[in-house]
CSV table of C-alpha atoms and ligand atoms in Angstrom, one decimal:
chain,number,residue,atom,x,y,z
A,2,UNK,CA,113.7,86.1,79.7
A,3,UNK,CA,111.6,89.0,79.2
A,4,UNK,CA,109.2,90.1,82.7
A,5,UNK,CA,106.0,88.9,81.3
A,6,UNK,CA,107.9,85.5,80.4
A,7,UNK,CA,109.0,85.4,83.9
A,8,UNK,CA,105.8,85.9,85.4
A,9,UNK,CA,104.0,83.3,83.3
A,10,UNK,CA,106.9,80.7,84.5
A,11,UNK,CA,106.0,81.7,88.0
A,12,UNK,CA,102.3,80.8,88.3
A,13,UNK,CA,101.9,76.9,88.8
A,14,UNK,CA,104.0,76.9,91.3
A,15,UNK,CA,102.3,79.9,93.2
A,16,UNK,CA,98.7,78.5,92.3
A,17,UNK,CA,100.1,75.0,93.7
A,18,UNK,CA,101.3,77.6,97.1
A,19,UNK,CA,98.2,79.2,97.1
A,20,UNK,CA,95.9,76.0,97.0
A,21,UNK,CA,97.8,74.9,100.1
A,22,UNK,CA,97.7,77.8,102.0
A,23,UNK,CA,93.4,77.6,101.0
A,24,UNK,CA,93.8,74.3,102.9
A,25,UNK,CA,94.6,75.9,106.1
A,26,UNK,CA,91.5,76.9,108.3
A,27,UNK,CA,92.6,80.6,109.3
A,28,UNK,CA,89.4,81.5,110.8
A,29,UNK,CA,90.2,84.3,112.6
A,30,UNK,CA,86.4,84.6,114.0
A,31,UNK,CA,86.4,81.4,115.4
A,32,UNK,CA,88.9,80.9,118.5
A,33,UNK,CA,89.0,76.9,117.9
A,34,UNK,CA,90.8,77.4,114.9
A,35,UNK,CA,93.0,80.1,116.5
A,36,UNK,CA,96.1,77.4,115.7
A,37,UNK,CA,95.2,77.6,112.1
A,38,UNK,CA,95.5,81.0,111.9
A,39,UNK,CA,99.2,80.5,113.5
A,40,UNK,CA,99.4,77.8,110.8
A,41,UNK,CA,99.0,80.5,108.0
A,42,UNK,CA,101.2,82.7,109.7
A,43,UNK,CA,104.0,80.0,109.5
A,44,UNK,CA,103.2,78.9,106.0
A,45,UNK,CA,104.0,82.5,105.1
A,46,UNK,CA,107.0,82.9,106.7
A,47,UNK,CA,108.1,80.0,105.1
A,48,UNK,CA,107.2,81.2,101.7
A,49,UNK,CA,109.0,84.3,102.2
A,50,UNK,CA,112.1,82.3,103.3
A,51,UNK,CA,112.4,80.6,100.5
A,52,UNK,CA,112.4,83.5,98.4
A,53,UNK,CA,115.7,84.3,101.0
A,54,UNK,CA,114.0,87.0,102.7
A,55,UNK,CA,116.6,88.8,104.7
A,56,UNK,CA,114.3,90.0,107.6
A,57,UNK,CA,111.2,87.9,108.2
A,58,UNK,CA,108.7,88.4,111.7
A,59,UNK,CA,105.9,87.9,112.9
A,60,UNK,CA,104.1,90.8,114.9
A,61,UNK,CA,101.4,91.0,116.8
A,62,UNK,CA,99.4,93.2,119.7
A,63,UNK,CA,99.6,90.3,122.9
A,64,UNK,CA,97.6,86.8,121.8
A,65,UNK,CA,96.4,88.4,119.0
A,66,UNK,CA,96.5,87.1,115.9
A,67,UNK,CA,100.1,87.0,113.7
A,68,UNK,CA,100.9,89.6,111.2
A,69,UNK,CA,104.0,88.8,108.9
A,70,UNK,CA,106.4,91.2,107.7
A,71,UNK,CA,109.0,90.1,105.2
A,72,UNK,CA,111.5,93.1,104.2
A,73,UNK,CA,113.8,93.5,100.9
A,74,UNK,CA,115.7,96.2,101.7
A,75,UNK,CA,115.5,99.1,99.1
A,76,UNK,CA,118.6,99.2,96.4
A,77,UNK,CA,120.5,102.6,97.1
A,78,UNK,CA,118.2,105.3,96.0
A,79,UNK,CA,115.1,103.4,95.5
A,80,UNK,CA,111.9,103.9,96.8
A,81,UNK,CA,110.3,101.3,99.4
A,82,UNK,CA,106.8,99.4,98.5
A,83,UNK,CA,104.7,98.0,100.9
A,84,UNK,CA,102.4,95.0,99.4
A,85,UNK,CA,99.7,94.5,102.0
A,86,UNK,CA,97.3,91.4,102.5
A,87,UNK,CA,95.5,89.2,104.8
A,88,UNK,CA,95.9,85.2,105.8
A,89,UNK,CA,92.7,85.0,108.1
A,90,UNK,CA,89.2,84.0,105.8
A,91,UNK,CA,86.0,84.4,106.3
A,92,UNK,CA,84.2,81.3,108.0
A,93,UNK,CA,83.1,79.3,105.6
A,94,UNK,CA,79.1,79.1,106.8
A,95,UNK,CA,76.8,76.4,105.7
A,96,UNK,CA,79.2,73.9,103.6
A,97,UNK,CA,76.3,72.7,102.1
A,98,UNK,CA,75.7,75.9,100.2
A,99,UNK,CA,79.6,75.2,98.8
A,100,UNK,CA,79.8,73.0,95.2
A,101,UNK,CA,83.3,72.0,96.5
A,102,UNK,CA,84.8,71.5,99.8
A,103,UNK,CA,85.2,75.0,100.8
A,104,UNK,CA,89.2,74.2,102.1
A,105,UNK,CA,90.3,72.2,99.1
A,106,UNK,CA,91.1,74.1,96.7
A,107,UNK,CA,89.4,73.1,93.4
A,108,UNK,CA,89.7,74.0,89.4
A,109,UNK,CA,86.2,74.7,87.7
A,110,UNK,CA,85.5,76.4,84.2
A,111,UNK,CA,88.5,78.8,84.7
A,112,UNK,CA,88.5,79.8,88.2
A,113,UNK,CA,89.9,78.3,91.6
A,114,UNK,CA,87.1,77.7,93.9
A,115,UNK,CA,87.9,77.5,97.8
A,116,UNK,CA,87.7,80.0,100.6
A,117,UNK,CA,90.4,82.5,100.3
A,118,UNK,CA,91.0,82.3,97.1
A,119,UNK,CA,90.0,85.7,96.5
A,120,UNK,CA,89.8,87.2,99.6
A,121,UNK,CA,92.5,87.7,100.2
A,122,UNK,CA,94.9,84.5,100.3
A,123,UNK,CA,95.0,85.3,96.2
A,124,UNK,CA,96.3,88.8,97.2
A,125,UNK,CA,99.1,87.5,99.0
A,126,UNK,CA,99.8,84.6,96.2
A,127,UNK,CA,100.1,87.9,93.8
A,128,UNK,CA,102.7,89.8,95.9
A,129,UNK,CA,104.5,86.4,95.8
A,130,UNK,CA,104.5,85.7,91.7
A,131,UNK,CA,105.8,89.5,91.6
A,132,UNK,CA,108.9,88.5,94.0
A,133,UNK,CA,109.6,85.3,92.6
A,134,UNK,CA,109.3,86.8,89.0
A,135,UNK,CA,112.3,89.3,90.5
A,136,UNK,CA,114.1,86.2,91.8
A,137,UNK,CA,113.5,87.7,95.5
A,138,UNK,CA,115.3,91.0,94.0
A,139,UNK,CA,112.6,93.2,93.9
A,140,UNK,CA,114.0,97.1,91.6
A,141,UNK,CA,112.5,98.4,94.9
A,142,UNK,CA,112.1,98.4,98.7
A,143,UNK,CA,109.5,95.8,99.5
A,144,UNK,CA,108.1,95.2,102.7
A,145,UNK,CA,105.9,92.2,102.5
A,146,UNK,CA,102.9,92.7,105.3
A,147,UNK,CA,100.4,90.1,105.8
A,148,UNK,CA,97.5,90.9,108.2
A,149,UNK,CA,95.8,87.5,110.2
A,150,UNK,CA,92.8,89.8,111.7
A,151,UNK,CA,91.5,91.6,108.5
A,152,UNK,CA,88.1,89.8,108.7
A,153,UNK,CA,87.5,90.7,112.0
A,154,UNK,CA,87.7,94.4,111.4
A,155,UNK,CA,91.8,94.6,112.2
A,156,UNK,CA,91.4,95.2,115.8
A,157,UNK,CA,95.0,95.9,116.7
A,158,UNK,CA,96.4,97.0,113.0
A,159,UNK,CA,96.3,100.8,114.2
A,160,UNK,CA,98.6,100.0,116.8
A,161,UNK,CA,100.7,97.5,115.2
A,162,UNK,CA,101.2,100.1,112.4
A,163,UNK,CA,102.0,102.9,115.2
A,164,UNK,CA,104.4,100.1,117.1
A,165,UNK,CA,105.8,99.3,113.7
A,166,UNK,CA,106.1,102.5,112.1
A,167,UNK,CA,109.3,102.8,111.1
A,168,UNK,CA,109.6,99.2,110.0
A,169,UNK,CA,107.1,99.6,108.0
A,170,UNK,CA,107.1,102.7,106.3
A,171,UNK,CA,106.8,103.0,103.2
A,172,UNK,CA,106.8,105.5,99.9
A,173,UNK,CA,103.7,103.7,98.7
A,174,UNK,CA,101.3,101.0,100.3
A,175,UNK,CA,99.4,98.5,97.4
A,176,UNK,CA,96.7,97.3,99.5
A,177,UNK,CA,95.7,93.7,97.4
A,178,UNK,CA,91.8,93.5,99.3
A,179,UNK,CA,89.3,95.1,97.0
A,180,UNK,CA,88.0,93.9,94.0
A,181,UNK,CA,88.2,94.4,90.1
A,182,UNK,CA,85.4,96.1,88.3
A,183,UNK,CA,84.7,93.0,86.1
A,184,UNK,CA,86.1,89.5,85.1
A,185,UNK,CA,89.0,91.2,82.3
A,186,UNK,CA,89.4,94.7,83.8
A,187,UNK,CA,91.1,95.7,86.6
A,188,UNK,CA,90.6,98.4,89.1
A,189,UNK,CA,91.6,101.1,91.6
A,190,UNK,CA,89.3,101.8,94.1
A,191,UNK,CA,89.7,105.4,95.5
A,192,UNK,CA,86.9,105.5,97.4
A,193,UNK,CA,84.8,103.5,100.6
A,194,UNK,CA,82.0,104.3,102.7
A,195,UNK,CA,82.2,104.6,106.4
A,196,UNK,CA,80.0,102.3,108.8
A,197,UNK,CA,78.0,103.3,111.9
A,198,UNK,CA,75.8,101.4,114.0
A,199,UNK,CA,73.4,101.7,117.0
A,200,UNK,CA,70.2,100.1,118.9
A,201,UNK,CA,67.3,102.1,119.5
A,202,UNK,CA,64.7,101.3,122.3
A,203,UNK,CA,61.2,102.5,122.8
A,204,UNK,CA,59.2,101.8,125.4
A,205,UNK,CA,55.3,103.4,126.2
A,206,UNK,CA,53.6,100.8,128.8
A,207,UNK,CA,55.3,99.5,132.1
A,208,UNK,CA,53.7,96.3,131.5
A,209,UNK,CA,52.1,94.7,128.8
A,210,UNK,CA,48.3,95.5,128.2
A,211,UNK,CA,45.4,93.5,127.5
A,212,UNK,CA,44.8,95.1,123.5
A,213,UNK,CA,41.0,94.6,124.0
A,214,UNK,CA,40.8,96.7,126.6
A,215,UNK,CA,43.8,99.9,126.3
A,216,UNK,CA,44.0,99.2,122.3
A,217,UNK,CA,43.0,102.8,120.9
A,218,UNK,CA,44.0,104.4,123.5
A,219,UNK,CA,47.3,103.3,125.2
A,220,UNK,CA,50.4,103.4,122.4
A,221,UNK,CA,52.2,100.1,122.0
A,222,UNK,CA,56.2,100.4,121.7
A,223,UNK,CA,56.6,98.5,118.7
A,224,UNK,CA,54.1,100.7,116.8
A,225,UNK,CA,55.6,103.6,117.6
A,226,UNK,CA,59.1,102.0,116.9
A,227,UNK,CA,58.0,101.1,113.3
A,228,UNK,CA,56.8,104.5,112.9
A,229,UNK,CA,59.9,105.9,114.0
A,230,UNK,CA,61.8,103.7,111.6
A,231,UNK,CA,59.8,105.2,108.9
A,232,UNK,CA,61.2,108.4,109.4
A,233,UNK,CA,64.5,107.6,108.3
A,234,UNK,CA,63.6,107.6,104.7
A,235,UNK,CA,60.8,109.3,102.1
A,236,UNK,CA,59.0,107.4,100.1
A,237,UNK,CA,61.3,107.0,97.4
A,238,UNK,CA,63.6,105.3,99.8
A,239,UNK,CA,66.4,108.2,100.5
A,240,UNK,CA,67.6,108.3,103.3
A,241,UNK,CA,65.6,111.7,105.0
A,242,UNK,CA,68.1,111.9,107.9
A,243,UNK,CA,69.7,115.5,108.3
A,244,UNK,CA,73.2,116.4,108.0
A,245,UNK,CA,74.2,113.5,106.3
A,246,UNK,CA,77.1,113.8,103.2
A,247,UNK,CA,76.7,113.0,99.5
A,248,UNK,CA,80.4,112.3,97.8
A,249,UNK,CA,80.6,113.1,94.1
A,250,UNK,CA,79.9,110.1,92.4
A,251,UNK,CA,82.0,109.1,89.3
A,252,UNK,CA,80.9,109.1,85.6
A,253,UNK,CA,80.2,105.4,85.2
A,254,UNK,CA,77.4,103.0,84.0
A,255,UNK,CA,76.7,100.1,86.4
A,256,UNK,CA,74.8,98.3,84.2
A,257,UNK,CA,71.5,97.6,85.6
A,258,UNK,CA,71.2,94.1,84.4
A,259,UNK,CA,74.3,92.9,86.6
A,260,UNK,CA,73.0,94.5,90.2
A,261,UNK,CA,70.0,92.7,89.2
A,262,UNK,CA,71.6,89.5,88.9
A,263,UNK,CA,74.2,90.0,91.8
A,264,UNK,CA,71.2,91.8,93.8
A,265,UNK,CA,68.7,88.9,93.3
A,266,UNK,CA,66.2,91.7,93.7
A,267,UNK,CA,62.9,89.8,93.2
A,268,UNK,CA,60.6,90.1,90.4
A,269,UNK,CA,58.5,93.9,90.6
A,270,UNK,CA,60.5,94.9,93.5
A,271,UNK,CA,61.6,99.2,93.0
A,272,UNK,CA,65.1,99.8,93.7
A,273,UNK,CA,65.0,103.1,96.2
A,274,UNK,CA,67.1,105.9,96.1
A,275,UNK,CA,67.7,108.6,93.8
A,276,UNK,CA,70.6,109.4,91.6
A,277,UNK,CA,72.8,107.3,89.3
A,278,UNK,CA,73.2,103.4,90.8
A,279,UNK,CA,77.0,103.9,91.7
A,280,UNK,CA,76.1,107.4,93.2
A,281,UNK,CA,73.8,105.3,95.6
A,282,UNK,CA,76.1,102.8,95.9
A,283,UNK,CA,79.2,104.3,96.7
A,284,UNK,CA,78.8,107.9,97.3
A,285,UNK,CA,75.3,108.5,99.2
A,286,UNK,CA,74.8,107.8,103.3
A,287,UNK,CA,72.3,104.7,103.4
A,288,UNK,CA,70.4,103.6,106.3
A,289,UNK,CA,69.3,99.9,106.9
A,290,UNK,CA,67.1,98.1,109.7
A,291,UNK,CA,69.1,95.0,110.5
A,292,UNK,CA,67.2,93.3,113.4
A,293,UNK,CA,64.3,93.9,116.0
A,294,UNK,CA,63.7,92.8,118.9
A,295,UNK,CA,59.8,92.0,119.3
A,296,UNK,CA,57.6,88.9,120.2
A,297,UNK,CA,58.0,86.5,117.5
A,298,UNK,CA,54.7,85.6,115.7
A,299,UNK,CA,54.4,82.3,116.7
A,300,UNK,CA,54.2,83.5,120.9
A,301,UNK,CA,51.9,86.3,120.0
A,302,UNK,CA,49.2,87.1,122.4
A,303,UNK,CA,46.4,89.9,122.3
A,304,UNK,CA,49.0,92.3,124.2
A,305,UNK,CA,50.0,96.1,123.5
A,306,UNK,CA,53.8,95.8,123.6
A,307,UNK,CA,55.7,97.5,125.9
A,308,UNK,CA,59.5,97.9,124.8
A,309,UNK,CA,60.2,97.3,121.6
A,310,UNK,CA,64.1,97.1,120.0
A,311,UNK,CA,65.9,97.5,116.6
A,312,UNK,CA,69.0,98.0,115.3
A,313,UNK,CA,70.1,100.6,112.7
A,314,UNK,CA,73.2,100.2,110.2
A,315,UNK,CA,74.4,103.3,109.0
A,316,UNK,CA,76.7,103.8,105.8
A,317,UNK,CA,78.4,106.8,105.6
A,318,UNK,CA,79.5,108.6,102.4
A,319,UNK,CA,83.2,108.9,101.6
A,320,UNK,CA,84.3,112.5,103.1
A,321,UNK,CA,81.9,112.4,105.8
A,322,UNK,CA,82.8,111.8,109.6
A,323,UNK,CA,81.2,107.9,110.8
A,324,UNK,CA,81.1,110.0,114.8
A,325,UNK,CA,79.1,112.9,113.2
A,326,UNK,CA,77.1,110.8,110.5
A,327,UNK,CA,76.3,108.5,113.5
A,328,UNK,CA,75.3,111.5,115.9
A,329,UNK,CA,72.9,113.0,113.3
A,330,UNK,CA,71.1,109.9,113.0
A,331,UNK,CA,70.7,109.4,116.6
A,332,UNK,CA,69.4,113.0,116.9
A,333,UNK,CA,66.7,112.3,114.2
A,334,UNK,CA,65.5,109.6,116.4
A,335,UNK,CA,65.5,111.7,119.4
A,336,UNK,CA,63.7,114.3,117.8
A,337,UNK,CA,61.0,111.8,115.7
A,338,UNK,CA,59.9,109.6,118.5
A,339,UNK,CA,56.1,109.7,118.1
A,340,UNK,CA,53.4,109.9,121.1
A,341,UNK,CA,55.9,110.7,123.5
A,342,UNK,CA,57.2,107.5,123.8
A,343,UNK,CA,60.4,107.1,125.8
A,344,UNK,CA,63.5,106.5,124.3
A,345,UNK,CA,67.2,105.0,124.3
A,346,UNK,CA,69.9,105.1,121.9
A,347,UNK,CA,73.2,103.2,121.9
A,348,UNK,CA,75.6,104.0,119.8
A,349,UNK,CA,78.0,101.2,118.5
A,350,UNK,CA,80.9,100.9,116.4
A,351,UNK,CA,81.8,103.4,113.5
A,352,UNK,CA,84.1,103.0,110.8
A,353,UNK,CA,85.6,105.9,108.7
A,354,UNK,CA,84.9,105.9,104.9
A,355,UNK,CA,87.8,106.6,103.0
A,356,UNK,CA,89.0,108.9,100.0
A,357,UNK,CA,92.0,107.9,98.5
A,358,UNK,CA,94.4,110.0,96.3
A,359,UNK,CA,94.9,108.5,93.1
A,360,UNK,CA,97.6,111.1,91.8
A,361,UNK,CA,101.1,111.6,91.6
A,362,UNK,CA,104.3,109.5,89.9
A,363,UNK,CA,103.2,106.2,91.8
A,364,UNK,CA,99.8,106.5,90.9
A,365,UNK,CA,100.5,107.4,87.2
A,366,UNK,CA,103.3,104.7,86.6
A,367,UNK,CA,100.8,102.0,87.9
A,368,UNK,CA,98.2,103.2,85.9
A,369,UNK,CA,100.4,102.3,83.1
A,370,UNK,CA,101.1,99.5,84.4
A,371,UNK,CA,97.6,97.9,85.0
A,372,UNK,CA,96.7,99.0,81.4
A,373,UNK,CA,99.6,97.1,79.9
A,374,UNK,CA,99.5,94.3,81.8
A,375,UNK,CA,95.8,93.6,81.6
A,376,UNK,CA,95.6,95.2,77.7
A,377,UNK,CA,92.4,97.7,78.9
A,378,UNK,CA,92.8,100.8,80.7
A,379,UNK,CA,92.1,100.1,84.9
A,380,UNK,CA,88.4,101.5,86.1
A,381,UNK,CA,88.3,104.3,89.2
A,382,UNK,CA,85.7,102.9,91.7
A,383,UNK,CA,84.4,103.3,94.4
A,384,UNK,CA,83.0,100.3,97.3
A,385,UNK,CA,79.7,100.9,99.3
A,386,UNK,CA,81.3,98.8,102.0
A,387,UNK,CA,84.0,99.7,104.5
A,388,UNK,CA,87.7,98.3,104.6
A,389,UNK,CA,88.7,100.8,107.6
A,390,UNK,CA,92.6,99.8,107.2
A,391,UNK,CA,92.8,101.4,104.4
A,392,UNK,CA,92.1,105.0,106.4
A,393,UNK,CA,94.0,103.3,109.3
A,394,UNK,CA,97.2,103.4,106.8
A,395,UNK,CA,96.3,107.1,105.5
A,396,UNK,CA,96.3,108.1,108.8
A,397,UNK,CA,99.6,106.6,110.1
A,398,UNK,CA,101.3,107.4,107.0
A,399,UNK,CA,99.9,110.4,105.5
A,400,UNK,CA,102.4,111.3,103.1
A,401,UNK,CA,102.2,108.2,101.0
A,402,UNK,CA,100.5,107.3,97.7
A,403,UNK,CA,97.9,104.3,98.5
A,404,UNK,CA,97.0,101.7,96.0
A,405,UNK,CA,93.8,99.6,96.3
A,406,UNK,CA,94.0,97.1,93.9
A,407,UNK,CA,92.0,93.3,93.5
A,408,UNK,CA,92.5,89.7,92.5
A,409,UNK,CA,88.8,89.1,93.2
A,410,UNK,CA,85.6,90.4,90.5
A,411,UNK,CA,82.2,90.3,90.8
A,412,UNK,CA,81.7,86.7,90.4
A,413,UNK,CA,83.8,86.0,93.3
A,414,UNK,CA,81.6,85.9,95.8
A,415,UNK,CA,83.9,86.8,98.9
A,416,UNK,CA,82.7,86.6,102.3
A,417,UNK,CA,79.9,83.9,100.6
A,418,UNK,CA,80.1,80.3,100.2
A,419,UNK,CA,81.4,79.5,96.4
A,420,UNK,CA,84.2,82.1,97.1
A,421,UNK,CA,86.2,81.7,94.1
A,422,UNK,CA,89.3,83.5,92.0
A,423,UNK,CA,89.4,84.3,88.0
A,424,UNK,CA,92.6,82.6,87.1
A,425,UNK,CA,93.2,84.4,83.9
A,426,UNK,CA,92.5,87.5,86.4
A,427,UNK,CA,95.1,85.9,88.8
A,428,UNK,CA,97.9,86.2,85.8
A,429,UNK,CA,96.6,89.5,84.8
A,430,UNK,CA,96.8,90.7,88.4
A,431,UNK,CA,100.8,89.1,89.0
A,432,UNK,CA,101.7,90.4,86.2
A,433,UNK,CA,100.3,94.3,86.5
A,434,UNK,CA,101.8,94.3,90.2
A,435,UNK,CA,105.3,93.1,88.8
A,436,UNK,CA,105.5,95.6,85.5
A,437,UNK,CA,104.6,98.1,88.5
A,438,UNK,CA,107.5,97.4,90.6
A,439,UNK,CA,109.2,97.1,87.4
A,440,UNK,CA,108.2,100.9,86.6
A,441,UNK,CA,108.5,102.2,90.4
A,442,UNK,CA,112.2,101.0,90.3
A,443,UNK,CA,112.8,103.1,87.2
A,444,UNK,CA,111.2,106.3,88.6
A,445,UNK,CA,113.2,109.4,88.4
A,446,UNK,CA,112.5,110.5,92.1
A,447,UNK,CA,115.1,113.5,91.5
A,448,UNK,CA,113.0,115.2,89.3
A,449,UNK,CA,109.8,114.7,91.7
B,508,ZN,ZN1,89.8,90.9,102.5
């Protein structure tokens, strides 16, 4: 039977694996369903057993949550692959937004809705069609590593990797978590923005004033915090904060009619920004007010306010530094605080952006690979969000080529309720990843 052929015989009975592994809660944000998250964890192992594993574990930092690694060792010569996904899900929020139950996995116009499906419990069903399609006897090394704390920002992943390092090492890492450039053509995404975060504070009175009385006199703190707020961009909405990186952006038309429609940008509202719409999307730092802390309108009395509160979301282009990009923007605070108003700034959490190296023999035979598999040539993107393993995995294993590939598009909604998986994507996507592993196994690494 020819590898395509194979492939194709493999998918209902990884859809039917998939559909139950949808049905298990692994919310790893919510502790009550800490036990479903071991659930998924076993399932896997499971799974990877019966494809006669020879070295299946789970890993993990103390109680965190489980990690699974299945191994197939490398046939003599051969290079190792490691296929990377997560088993923990997103909550599934208000089930009343969902048009099916949001853990039963369920078959509408072409897709399979449920949460997980895409993100990323479709990324692990791929590695498994690619196995099974080798009969467990993978060309290659392949280290099968399946995260259970991806959607809570992989707390312990930099030292599992360090813990695990020679267990898991690999010549290349295909990181399954990102997502396709549209429904019918896949993608690589080679580049992410970083995340910062922090809370400013201004505060001008000791105590609230009477307005009738101090008003035009006495500054109120969440005045002077809105004005400060409006220093973080001109009036075309770029972000006017010093010292912040621009990436080069790629040569590609987002077309303007789908960021309206995945936007829902209302009617006569500008976009803001300059440049081409991936450039702002993917490759500019962009700065958003996320929440304040004032009176709500409802309590509102004729007071000048005394301490007022927000908090700033950062996005960082791919090349800078999150600490510095974070720093700079804490600076212009310092420095545009109007009336002499006191201030505090608290810096949060930062993620690095990431660049990732699409070049070299790996890179080029799964290029080929994707292109045959899914009959149009693979897009280079980049994400405005952050997936901060994929530097975590740079860092710890810096001589290896990184692949981030997808099983979700646009239309899947991850992270949303509706999450959902393109099933003629699905094939596309198990077979691309097995004609890659097809192609690494046929590498001559002598010449290289
Ligand atoms: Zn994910």
């Amino acid at each position: 039977m020819s590898l395509p052929d194979r492939v194709q015989a493999q998918l209902p009975g990884v859809l039917a694996d998939l559909r139950e592994l949808v049905a298990i809660e692994s919310v790893s944000a919510d502790s009550a369903r800490a036990a479903e998250v071991e659930r998924s964890a076993e399932r896997i192992v499971d799974l990877l057993m019966d494809l006669r594993c020879p070295d299946v574990r789970v890993i993990r930092v103390k109680d965190e949550a489980p990690a699974v690694i299945g191994r197939f060792p490398a046939p003599e010569g051969k290079p190792t692959v490691c296929l990377y996904a997560h088993h923990d899900v997103q909550p599934e929020g208000d089930r009343a937004a969902w048009r099916t139950p949001p853990f039963r996995a369920t078959e509408l116009d072409g897709r399979l809705f449920g949460r997980g499906t895409a993100d990323d419990k479709g990324g692990f069903a791929v590695h498994l069609a690619a196995l099974r399609a080798f009969d467990g006897k993978p060309p290659v090394g392949v280290t099968v590593f399946v995260e259970g704390e991806e959607e809570i920002g992989s707390p312990t992943l930099t030292q599992l990797l360090e813990e695990h390092h020679n267990y898991l090492a690999a010549d290349v890492f295909v990181i399954a978590d990102s997502v396709n450039w549209a429904v019918g053509q896949p993608a690589f995404t080679t580049s992410l923005r970083g995340v910062g975060e922090c809370i400013v504070e201004v505060r001008t009175l000791d105590h609230g004033l009477h307005s009738g009385v101090y008003g035009g006199v006495a500054p109120d703190a969440l005045t002077a915090l809105c004005r400060l707020l409006a220093t973080l961009h001109d009036d075309q909405g770029n972000v006017a904060v010093a010292g912040l990186a621009t990436a080069p952006a790629p040569e590609l038309e987002y077309p303007p009619d789908r960021l309206r429609e995945e936007s829902g940008i209302l009617d006569g509202v500008d976009w803001i920004g300059s440049g081409s719409i991936v450039e702002r999307l993917w490759c500019k730092p962009a700065i958003s007010v996320i929440a304040l802390d004032a009176p709500p309108v409802a309590r509102a009395s004729n007071t000048l306010i005394p301490t007022a509160r927000a908090k700033i979301s950062l996005r960082v282009a791919p090349g800078d530094d999150a600490s510095r990009a974070l720093a700079a923007l804490i600076k212009h605070l310092e420095d545009h605080v109007p009336w002499g108003a006191q201030l505090t700034v608290v810096a949060g959490e930062t993620g690095e952006p990431s660049v990732v190296d699409f070049t070299g023999p790996y890179a080029e035979a799964a290029r080929a690979a994707f292109s045959q598999a899914w009959g149009v040539a693979p897009v280079f993107i980049g994400q405005g969000g952050t997936i901060p393993m994929v530097g975590d995995f740079g860092k710890v294993f810096p001589d290896a080529t990184i692949l981030v590939t997808a099983v979700g598009d646009p239309d899947s909604r991850a992270h949303g309720a509706n999450e959902s998986l393109h099933l003629g994507d699905f094939a596309a996507a198990c077979l691309a990843e097995t004609l890659m592993l097809d192609a690494f196994g046929r590498l001559d690494l002598e010449d290289g």
